Tab-separated table of C-alpha atoms in Angstrom:
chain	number	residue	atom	x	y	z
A	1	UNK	CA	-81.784	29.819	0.729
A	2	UNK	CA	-84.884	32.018	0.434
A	3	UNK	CA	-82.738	33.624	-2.447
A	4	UNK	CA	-82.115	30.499	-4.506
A	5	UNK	CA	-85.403	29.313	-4.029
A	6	UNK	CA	-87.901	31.760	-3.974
A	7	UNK	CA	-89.750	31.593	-7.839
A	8	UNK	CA	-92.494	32.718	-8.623
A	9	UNK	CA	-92.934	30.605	-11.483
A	10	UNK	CA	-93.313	27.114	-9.110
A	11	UNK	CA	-96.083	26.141	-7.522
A	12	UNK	CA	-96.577	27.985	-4.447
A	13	UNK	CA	-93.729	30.354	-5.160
A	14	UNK	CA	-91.013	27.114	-4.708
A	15	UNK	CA	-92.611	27.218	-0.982
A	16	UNK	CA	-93.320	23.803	0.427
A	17	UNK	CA	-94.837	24.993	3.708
A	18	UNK	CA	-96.827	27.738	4.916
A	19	UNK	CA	-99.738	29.167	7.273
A	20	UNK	CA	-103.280	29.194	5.752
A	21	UNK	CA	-104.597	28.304	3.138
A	22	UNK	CA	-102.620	30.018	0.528
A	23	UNK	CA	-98.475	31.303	0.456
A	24	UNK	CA	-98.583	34.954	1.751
A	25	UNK	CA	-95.746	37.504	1.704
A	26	UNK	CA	-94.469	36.998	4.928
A	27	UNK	CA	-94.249	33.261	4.525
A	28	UNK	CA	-92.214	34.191	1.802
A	29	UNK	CA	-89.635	35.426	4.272
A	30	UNK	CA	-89.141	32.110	6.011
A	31	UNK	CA	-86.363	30.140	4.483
A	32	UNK	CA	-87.936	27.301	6.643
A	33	UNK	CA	-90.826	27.618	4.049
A	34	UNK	CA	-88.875	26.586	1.213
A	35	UNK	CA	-87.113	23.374	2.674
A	36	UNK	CA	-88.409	19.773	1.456
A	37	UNK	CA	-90.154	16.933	3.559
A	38	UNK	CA	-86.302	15.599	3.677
A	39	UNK	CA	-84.630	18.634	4.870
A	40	UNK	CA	-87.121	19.036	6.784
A	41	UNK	CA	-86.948	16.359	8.986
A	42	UNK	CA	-83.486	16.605	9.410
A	43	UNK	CA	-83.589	20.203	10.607
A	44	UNK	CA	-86.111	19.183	12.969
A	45	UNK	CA	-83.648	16.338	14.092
A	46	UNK	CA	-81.105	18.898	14.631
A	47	UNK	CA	-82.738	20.761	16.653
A	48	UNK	CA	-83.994	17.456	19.094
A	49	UNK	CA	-80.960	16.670	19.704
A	50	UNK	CA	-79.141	20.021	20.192
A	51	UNK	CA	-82.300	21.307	22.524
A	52	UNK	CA	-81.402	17.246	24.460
A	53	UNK	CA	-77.735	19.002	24.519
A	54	UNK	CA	-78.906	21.711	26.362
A	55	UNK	CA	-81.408	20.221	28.694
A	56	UNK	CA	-78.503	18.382	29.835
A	57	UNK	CA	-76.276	21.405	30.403
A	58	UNK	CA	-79.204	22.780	32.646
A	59	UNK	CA	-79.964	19.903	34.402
A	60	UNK	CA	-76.053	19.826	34.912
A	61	UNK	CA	-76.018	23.405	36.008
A	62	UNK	CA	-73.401	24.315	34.037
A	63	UNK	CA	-73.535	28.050	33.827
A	64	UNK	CA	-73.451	29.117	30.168
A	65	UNK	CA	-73.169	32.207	28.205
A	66	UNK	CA	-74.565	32.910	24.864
A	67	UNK	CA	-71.156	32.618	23.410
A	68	UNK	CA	-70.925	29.233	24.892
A	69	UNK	CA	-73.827	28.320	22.975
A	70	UNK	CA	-73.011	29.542	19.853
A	71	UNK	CA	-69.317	27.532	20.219
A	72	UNK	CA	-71.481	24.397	21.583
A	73	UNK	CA	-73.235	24.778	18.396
A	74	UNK	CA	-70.843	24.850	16.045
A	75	UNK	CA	-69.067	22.132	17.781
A	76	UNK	CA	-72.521	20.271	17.784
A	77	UNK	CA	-72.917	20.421	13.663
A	78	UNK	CA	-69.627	19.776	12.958
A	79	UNK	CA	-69.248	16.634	15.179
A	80	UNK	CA	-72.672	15.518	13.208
A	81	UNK	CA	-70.627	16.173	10.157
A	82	UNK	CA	-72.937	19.625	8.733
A	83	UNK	CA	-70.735	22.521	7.097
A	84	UNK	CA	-70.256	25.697	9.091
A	85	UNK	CA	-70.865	29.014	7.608
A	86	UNK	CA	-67.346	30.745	8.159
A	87	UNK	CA	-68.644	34.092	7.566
A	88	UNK	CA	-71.786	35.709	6.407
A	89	UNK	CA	-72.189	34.793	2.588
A	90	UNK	CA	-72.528	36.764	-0.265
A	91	UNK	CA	-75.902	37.282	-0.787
A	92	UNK	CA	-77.171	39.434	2.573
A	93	UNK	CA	-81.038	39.466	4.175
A	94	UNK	CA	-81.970	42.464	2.726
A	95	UNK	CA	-80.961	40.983	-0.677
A	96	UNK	CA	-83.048	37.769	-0.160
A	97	UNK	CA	-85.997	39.670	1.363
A	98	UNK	CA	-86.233	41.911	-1.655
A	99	UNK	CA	-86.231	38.925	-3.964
A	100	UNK	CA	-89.105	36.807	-1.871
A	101	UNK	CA	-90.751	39.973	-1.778
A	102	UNK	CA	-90.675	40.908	-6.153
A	103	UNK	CA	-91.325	36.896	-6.795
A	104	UNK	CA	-94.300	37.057	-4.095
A	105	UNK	CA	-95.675	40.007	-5.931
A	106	UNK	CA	-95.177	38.671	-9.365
A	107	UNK	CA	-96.678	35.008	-7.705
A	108	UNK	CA	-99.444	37.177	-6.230
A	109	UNK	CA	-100.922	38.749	-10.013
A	110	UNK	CA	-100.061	35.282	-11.981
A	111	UNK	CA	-102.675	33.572	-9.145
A	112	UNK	CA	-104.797	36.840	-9.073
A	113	UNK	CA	-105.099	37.079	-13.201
A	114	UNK	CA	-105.421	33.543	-13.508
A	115	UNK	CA	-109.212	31.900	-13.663
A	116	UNK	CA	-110.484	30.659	-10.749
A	117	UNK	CA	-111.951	26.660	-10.031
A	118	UNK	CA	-114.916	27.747	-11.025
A	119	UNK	CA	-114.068	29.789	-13.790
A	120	UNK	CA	-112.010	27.238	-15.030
A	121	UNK	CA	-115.180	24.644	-14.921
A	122	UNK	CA	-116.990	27.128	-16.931
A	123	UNK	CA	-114.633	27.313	-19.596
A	124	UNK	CA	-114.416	23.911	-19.549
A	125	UNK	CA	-117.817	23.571	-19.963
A	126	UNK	CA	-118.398	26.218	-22.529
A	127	UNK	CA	-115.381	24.146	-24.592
A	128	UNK	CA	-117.661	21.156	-24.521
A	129	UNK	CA	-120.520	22.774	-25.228
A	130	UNK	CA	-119.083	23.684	-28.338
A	131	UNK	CA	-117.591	20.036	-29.576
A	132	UNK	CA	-120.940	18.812	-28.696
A	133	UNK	CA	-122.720	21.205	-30.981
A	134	UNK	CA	-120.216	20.993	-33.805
A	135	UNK	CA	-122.129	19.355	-36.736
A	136	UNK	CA	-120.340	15.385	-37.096
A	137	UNK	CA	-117.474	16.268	-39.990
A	138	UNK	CA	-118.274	13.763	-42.725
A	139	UNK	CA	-115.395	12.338	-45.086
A	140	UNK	CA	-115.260	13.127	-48.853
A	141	UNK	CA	-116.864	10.095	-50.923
A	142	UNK	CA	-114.723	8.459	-53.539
């Protein structure tokens, strides 16, 4: 995900969450970053109900091993109807990592280079400044 999605041509790098006030590098790294208000909410309903799952293993006192988990959890997603990665993709980490981290740095001197709020106000200004002093063009008499 972080490697289909990372751009640093969107806004905020294609990030739609982060910490602070601005997208640093290691938000970058969190493919949680990059998922919409939608998918959002639906990973966080996931999660509800599979942590539910668990509490009632525990208060069950079913003794469970991570492997158990990791077979409850496939069984979990699939029975919810999500896809299961059968193996480990083709694009690794490291591959998606270095990615987030050229588009940050590429997102990083756009928003550096470009004019600040304030900068932009002056130019704005300075712009209308000039149309207001422009003598009134007058049309040719006939």
């Amino acid at each position: 995900m972080i490697y289909h999605r990372a751009d640093a041509a969107k806004p905020h790098m294609g990030m739609k969450t982060w910490s602070g006030e601005t997208p640093r590098k290691a938000d970058a790294e969190v493919a949680k970053n990059y998922l919409d208000e939608k998918e959002l909410d639906l990973l966080n309903r996931i999660v509800s109900m599979y942590l539910d799952f668990a509490e009632l293993q525990a208060l069950s006192r079913r003794p469970m091993h991570m492997r158990d988990w990791l077979e409850k959890l496939d069984d979990f997603l699939k029975l919810s109807g999500r896809n299961i990665l059968a193996d480990a993709g083709k694009i690794s980490h490291e591959e998606a990592l270095i990615k987030a981290h050229a588009e940050y740095e590429r997102y990083h001197r756009e928003r550096i280079d470009a004019p600040s709020e304030v900068e932009r106000h002056y130019l704005d200004a300075v712009e209308e400044i000039k149309r207001i002093s422009e003598p009134p063009k007058r049309g040719r008499r006939k």
